[in-house]
PDB file of C-alpha atoms in Angstrom:
ATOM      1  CA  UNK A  17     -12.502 -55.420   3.024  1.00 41.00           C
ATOM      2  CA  UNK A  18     -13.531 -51.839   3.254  1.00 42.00           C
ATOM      3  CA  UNK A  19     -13.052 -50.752   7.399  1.00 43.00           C
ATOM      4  CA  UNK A  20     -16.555 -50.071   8.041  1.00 45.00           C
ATOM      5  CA  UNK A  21     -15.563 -47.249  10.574  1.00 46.00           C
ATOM      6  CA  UNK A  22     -12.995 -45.076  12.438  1.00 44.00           C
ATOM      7  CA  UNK A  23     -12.663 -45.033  15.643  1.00 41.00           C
ATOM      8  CA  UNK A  24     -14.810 -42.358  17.558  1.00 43.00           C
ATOM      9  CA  UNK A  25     -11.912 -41.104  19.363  1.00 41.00           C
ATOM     10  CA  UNK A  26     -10.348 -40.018  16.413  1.00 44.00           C
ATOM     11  CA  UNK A  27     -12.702 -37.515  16.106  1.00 51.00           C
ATOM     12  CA  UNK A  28     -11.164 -33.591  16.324  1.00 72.00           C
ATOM     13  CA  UNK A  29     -14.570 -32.747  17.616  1.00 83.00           C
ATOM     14  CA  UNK A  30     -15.673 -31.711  21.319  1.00 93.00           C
ATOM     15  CA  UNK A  31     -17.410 -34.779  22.828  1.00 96.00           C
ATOM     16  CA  UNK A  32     -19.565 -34.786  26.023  1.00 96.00           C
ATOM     17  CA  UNK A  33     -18.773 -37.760  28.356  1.00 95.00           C
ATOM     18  CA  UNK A  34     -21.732 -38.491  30.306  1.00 96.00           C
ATOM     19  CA  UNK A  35     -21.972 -41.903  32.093  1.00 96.00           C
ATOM     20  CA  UNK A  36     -20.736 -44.491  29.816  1.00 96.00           C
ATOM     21  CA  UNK A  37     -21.633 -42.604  26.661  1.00 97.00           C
ATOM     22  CA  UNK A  38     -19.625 -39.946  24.654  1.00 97.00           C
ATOM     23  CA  UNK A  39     -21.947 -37.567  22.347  1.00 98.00           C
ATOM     24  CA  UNK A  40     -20.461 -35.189  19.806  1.00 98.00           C
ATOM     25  CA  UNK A  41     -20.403 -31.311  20.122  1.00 98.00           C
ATOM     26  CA  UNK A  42     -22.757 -30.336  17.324  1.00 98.00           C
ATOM     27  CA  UNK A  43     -25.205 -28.170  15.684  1.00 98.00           C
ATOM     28  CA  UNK A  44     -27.994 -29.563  13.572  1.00 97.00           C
ATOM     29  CA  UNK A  45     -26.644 -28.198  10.370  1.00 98.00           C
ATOM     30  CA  UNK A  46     -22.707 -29.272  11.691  1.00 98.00           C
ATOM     31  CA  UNK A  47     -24.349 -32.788  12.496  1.00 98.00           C
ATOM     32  CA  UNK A  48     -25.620 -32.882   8.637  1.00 98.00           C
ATOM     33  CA  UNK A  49     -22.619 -32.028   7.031  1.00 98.00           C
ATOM     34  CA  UNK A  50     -20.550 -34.623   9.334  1.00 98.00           C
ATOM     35  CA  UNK A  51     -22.504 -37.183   7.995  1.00 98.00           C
ATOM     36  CA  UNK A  52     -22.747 -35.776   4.297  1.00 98.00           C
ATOM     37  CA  UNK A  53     -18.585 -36.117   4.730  1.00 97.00           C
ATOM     38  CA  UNK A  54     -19.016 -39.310   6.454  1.00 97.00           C
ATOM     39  CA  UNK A  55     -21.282 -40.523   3.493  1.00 98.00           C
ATOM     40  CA  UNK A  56     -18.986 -39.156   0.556  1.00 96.00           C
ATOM     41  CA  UNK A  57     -15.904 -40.399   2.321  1.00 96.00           C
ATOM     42  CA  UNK A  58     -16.439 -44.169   1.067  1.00 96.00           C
ATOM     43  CA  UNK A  59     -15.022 -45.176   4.506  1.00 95.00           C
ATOM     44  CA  UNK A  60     -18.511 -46.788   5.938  1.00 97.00           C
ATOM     45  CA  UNK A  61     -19.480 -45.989   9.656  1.00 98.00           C
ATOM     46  CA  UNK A  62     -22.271 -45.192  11.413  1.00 98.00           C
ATOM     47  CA  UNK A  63     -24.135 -42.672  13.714  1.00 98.00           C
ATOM     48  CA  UNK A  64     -26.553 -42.698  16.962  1.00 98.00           C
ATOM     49  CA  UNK A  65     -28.454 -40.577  18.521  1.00 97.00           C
ATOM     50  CA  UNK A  66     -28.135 -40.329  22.621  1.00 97.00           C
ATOM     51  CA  UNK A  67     -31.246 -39.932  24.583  1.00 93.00           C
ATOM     52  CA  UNK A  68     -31.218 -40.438  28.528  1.00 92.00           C
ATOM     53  CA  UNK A  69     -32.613 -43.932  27.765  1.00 91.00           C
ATOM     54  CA  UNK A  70     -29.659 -44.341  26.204  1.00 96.00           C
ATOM     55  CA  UNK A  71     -27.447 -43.444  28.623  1.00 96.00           C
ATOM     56  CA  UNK A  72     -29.349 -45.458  31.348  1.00 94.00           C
ATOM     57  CA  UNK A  73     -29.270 -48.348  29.410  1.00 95.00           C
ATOM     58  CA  UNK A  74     -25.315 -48.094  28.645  1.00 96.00           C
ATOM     59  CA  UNK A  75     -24.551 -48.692  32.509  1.00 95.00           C
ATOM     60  CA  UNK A  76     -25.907 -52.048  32.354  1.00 95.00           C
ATOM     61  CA  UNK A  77     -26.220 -53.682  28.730  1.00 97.00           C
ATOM     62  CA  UNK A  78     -22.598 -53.917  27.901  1.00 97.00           C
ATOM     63  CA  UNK A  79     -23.062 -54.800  23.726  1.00 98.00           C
ATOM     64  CA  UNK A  80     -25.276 -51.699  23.657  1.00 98.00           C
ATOM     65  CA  UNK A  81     -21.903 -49.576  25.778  1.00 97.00           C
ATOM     66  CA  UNK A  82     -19.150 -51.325  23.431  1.00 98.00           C
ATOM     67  CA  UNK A  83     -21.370 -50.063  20.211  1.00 98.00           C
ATOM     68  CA  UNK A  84     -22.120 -46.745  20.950  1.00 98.00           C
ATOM     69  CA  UNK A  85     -17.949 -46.908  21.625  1.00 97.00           C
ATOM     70  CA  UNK A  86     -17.624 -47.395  18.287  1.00 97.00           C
ATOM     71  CA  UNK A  87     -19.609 -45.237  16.818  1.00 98.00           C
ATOM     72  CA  UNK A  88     -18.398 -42.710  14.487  1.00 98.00           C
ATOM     73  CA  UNK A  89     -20.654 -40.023  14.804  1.00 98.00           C
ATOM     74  CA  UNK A  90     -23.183 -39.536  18.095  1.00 98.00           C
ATOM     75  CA  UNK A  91     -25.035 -36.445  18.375  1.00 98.00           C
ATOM     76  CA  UNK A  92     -27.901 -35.638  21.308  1.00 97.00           C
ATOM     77  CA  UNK A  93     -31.312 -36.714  21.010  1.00 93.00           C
ATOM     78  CA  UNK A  94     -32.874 -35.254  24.030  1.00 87.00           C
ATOM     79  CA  UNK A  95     -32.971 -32.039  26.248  1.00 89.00           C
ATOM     80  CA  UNK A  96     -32.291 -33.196  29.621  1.00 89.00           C
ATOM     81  CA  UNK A  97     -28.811 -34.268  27.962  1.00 94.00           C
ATOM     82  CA  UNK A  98     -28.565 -30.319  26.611  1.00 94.00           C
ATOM     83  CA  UNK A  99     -29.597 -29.104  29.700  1.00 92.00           C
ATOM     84  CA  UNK A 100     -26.784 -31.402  31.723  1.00 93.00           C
ATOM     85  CA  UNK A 101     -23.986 -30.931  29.211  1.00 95.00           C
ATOM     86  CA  UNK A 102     -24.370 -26.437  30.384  1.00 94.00           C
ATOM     87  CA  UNK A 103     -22.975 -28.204  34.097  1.00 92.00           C
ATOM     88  CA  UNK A 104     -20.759 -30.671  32.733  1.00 93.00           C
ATOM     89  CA  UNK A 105     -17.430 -30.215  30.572  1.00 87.00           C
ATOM     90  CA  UNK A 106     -18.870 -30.033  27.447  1.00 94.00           C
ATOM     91  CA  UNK A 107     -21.929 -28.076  26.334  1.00 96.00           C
ATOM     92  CA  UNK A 108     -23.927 -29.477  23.813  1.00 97.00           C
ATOM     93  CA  UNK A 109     -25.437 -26.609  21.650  1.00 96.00           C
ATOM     94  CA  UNK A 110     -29.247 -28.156  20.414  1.00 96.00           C
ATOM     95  CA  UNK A 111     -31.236 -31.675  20.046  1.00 94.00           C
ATOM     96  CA  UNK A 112     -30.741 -33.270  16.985  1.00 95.00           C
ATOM     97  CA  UNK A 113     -33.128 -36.625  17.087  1.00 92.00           C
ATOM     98  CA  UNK A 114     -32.702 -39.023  14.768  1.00 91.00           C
ATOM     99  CA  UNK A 115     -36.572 -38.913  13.054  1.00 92.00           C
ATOM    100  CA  UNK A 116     -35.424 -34.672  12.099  1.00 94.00           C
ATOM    101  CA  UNK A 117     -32.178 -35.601  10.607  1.00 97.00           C
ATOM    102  CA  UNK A 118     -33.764 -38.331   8.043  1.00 98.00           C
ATOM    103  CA  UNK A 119     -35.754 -35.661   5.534  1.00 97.00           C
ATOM    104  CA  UNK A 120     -32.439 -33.459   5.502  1.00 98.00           C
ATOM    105  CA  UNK A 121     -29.795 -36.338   4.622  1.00 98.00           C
ATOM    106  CA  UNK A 122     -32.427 -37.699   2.050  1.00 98.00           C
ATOM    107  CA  UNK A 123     -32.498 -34.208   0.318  1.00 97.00           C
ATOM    108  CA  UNK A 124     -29.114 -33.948   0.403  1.00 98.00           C
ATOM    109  CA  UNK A 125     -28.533 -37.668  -0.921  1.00 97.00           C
ATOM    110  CA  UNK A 126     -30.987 -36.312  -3.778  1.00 97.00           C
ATOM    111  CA  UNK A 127     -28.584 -33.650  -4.395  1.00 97.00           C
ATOM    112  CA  UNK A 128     -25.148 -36.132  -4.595  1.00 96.00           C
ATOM    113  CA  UNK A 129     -27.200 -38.423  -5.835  1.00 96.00           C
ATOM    114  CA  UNK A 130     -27.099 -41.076  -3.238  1.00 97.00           C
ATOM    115  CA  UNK A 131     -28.472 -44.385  -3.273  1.00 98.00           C
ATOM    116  CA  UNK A 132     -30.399 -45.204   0.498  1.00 98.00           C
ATOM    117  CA  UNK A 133     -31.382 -48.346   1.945  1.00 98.00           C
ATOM    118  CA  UNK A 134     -34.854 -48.762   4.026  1.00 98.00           C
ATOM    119  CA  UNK A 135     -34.468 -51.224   7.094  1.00 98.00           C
ATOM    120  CA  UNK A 136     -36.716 -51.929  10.176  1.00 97.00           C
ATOM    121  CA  UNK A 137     -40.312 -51.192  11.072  1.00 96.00           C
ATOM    122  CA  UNK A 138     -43.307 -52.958  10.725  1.00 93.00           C
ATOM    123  CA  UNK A 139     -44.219 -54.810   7.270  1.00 94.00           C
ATOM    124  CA  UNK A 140     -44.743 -52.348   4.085  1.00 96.00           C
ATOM    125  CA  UNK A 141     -44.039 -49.431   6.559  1.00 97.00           C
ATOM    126  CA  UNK A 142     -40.031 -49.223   4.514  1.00 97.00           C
ATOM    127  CA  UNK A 143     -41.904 -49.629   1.159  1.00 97.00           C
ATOM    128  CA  UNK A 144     -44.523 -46.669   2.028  1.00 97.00           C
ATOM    129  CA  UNK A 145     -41.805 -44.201   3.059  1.00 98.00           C
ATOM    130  CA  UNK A 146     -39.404 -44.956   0.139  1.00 97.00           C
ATOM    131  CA  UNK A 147     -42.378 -44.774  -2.354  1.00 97.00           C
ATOM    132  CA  UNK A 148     -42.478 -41.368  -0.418  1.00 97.00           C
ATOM    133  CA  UNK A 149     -39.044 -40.591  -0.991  1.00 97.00           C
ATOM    134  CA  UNK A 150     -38.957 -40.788  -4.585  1.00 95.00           C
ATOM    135  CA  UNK A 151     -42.098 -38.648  -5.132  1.00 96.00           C
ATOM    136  CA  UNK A 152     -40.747 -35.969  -2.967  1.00 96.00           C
ATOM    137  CA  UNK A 153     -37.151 -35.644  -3.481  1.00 96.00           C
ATOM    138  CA  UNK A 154     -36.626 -36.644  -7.272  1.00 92.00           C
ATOM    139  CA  UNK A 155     -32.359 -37.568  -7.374  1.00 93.00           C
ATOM    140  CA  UNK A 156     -32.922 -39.879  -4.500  1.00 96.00           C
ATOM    141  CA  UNK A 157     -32.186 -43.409  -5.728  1.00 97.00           C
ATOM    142  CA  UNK A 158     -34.313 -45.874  -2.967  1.00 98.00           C
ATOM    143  CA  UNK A 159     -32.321 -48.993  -3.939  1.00 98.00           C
ATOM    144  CA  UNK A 160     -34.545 -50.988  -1.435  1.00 97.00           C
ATOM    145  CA  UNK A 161     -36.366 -51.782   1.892  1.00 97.00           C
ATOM    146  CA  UNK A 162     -36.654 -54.624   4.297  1.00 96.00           C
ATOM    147  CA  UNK A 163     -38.535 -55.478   7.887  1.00 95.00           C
ATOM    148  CA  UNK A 164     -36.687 -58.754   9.014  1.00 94.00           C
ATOM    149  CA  UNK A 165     -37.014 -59.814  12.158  1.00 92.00           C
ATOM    150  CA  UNK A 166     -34.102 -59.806  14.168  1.00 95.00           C
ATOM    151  CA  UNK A 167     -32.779 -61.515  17.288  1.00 95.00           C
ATOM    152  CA  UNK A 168     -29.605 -60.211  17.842  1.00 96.00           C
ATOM    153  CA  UNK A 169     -28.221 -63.680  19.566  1.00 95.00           C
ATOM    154  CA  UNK A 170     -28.616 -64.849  15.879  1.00 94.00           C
ATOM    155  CA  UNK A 171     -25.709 -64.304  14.500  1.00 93.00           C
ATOM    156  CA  UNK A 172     -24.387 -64.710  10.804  1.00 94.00           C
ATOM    157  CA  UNK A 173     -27.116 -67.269   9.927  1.00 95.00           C
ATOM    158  CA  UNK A 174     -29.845 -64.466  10.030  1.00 95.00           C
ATOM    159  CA  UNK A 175     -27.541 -61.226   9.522  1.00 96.00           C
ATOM    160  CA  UNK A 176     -25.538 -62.661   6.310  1.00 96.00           C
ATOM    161  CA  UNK A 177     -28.457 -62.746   4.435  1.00 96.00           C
ATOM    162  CA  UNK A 178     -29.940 -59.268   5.080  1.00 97.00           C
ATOM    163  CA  UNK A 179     -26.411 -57.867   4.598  1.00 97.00           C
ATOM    164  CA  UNK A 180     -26.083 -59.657   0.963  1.00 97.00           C
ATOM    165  CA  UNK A 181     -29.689 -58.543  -0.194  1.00 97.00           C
ATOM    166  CA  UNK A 182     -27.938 -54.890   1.229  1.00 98.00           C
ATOM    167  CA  UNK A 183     -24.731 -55.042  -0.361  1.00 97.00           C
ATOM    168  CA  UNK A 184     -26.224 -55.966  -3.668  1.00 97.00           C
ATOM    169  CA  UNK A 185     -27.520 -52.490  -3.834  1.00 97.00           C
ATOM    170  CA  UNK A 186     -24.355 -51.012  -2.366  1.00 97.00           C
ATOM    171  CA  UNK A 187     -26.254 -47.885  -0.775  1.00 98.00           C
ATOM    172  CA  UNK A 188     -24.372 -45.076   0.471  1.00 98.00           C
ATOM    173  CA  UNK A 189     -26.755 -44.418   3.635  1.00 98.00           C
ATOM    174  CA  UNK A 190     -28.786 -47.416   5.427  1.00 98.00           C
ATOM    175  CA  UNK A 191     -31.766 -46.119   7.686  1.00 98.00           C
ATOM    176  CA  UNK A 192     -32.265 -48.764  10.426  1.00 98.00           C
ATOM    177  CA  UNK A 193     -35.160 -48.260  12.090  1.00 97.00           C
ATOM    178  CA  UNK A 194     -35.636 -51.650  14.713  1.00 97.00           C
ATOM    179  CA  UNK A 195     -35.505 -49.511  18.281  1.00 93.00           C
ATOM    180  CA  UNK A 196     -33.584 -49.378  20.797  1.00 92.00           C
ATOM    181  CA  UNK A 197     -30.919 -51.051  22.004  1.00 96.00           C
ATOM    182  CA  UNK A 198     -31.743 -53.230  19.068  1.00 97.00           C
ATOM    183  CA  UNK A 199     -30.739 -51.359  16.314  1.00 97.00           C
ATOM    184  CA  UNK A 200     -27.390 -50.071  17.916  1.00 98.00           C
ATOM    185  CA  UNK A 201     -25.903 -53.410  19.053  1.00 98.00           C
ATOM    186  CA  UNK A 202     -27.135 -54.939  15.210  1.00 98.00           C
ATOM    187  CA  UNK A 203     -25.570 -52.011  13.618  1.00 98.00           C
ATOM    188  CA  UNK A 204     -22.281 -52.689  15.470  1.00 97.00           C
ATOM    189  CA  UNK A 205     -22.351 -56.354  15.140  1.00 96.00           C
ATOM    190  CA  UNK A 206     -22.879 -55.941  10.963  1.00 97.00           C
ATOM    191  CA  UNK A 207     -21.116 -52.784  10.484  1.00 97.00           C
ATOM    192  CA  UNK A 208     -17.390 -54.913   9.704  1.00 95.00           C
ATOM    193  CA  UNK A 209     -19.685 -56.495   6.483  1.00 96.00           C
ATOM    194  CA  UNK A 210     -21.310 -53.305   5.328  1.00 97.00           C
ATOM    195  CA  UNK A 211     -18.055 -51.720   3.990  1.00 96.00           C
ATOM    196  CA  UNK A 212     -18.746 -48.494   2.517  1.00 97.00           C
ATOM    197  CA  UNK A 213     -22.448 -47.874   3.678  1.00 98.00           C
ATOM    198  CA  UNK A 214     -22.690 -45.413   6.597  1.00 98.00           C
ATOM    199  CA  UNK A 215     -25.865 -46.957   8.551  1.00 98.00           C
ATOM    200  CA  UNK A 216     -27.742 -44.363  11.038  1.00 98.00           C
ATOM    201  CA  UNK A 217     -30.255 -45.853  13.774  1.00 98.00           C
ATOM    202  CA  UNK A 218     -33.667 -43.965  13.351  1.00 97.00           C
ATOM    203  CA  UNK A 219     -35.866 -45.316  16.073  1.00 93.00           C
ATOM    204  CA  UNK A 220     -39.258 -44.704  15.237  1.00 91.00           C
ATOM    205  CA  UNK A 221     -38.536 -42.433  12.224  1.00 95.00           C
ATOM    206  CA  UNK A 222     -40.344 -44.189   9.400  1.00 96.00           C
ATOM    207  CA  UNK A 223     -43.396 -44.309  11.525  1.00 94.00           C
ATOM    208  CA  UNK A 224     -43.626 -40.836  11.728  1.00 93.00           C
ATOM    209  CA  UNK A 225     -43.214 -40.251   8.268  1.00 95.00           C
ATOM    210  CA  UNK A 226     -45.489 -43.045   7.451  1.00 94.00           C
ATOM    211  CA  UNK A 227     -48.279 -41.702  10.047  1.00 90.00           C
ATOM    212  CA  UNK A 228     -48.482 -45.271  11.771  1.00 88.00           C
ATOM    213  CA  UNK A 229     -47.369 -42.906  14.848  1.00 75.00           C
ATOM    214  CA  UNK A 230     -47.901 -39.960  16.107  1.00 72.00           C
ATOM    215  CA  UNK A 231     -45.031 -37.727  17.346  1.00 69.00           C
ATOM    216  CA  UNK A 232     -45.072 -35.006  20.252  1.00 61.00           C
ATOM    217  CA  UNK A 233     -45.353 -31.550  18.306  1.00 64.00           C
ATOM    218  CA  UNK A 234     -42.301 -29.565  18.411  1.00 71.00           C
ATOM    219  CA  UNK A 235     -42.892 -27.396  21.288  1.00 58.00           C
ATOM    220  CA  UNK A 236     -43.588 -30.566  23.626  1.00 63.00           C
ATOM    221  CA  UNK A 237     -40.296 -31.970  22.627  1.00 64.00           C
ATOM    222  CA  UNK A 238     -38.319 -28.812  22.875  1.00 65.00           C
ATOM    223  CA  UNK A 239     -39.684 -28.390  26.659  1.00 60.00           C
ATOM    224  CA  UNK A 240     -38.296 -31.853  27.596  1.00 60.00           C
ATOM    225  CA  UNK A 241     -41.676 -33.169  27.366  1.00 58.00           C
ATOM    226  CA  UNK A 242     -41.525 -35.704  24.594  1.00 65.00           C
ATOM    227  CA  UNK A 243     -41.292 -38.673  26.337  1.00 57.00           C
ATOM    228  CA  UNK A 244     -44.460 -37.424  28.685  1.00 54.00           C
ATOM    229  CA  UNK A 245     -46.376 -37.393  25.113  1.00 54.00           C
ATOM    230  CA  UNK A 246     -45.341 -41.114  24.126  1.00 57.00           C
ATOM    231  CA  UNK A 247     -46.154 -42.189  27.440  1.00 52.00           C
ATOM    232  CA  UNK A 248     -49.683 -41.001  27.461  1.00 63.00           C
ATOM    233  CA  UNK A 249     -50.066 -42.675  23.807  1.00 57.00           C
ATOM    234  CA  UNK A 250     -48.555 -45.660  24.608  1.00 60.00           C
ATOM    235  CA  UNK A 251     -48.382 -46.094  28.697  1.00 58.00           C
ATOM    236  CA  UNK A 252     -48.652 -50.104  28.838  1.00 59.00           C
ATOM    237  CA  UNK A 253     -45.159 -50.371  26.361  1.00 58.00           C
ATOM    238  CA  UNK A 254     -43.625 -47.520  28.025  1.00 54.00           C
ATOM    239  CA  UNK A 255     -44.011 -46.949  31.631  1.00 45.00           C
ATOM    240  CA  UNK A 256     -41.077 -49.047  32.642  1.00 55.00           C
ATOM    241  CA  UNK A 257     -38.815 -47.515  30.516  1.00 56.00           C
ATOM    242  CA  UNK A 258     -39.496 -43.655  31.624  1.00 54.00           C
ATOM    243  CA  UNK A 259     -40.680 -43.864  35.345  1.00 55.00           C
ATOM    244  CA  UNK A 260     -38.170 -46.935  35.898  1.00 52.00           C
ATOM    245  CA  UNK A 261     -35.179 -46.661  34.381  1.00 62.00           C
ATOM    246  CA  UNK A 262     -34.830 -42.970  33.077  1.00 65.00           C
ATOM    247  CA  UNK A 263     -35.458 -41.829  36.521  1.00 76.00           C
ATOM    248  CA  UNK A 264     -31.765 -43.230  37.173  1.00 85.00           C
ATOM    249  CA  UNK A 265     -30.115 -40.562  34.464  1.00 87.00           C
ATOM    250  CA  UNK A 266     -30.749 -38.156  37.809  1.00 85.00           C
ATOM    251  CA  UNK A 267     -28.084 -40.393  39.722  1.00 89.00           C
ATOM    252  CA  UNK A 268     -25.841 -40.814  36.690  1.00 92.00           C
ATOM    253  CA  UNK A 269     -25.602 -36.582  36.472  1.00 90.00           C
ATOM    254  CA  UNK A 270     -24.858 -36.714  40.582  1.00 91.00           C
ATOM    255  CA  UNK A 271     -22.140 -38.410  39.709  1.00 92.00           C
ATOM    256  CA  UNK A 272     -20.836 -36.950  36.268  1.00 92.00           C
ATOM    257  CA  UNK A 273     -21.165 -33.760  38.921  1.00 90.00           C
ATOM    258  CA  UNK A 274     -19.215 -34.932  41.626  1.00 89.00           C
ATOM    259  CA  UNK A 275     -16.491 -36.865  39.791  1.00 85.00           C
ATOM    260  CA  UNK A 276     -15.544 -33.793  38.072  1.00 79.00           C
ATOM    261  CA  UNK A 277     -16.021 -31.545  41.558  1.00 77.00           C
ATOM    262  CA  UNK A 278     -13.569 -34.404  42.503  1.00 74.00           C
ATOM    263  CA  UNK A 279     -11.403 -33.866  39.696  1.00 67.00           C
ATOM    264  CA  UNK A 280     -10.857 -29.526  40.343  1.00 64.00           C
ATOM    265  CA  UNK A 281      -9.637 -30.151  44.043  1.00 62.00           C
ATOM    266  CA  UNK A 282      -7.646 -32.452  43.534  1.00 55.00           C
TER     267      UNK A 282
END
């Protein structure tokens, strides 16, 4: 069997260590060639993108801590993590969210002439983008799509299958698009079976490309302001996550801060 990925702390790359989470030192362009090498290496792996829900989340939901551990490749997806890195030990140069790196790696896959896999959203959402794909970015070879539903106490009885009707097609890049922590702590529990596929978690990235949601224009996100935009669109599926539990990422940095205030005097 193919080892579906190195360990991330074999990485010769500066990584930020912010709560329970370690994120990768990287430009946008730097983040797209990692994963171009990633891809063309044969080795499998896969790659998340840290927001401060993210972080949150990883002091409390251990499968979603132990998979980001694993991951081979992590960049930042979100500016309050930017903005912290500048007092922390590592500076993280830009935000790189998962929904802007998917038109770039499919280009590129059109150039090497990749073969990509579609997984997660809502039913025919997979189908619409990859239809998409091919018009756009003729050398890209969509080898297929799929919106199972997922329960992630399943186990092999419901992740076998999708993995056979994915390995048939032996893609070199999986999008998984099923949310988070969903799509973190599945990639990590299938990753072992997908041998050579790299699989990146893309959130709500085929529904932006699709249209069947709107995203925060650039300049909102770029402030710090995107999750103030989805709120607003969607309050009643979203209010406990940002005024909740992202409002503890402020007491995760105190204490990033004063362990490593700790750390110099001592």
């Amino acid at each position: 069997m193919t080892t579906a990925h190195a360990p991330a702390a074999a990485s010769p790359r500066p990584r930020l260590n912010i709560g329970q989470l370690t994120i990768d030192q990287l430009t946008f362009p730097e983040a797209i060639t990692a994963i171009g090498e990633l891809v063309d290496a044969h080795q499998g792996g896969y790659v998340f993108t840290a927001n401060v829900d993210h972080v949150v989340l990883a002091e409390t939901n251990t499968r979603f801590r132990d998979a980001y551990a694993k991951a081979t490749i992590s960049v930042v997806d979100g500016m309050p993590i930017v903005w912290a890195s500048r007092m922390l030990d590592v500076s993280l140069p830009e935000r790189i969210a998962g929904s802007d790196l998917i038109l770039p790696l499919v280009k590129l896959g059109a150039e090497r002439k990749w073969r990509i896999f579609l997984l997660g959203a809502g039913p025919g959402v997979a189908e619409k983008v990859g239809k998409q794909f091919q018009a756009q970015y003729p050398g890209i070879e969509v080898v297929g799509w799929d919106s199972p539903m997922v329960n992630l106490d399943a186990g092999d009885a419901q992740n076998d299958p999708i993995i056979a009707r994915i390995r048939e097609k032996d893609p070199h890049l999986l999008f998984v698009a099923l949310g988070s922590p969903k799509q973190e702590v599945w990639i990590s529990q299938v990753a072992q079976k997908l041998g050579p596929t790299v699989a990146i978690g893309i959130g709500a990235g085929f529904d932006f490309i699709a249209g069947t949601a709107k995203r925060a224009p650039e300049w909102i996100a770029k402030a710090g302001f995107e999750w103030l935009y989805r709120l607003t669109h969607e309050p009643k599926r979203l209010w406990r996550r940002y005024i909740l539990n992202d409002s503890q990422f402020g007491i995760i940095l105190l204490r990033e801060l004063w362990k490593r205030t700790r750390g110099s005097q001592g």
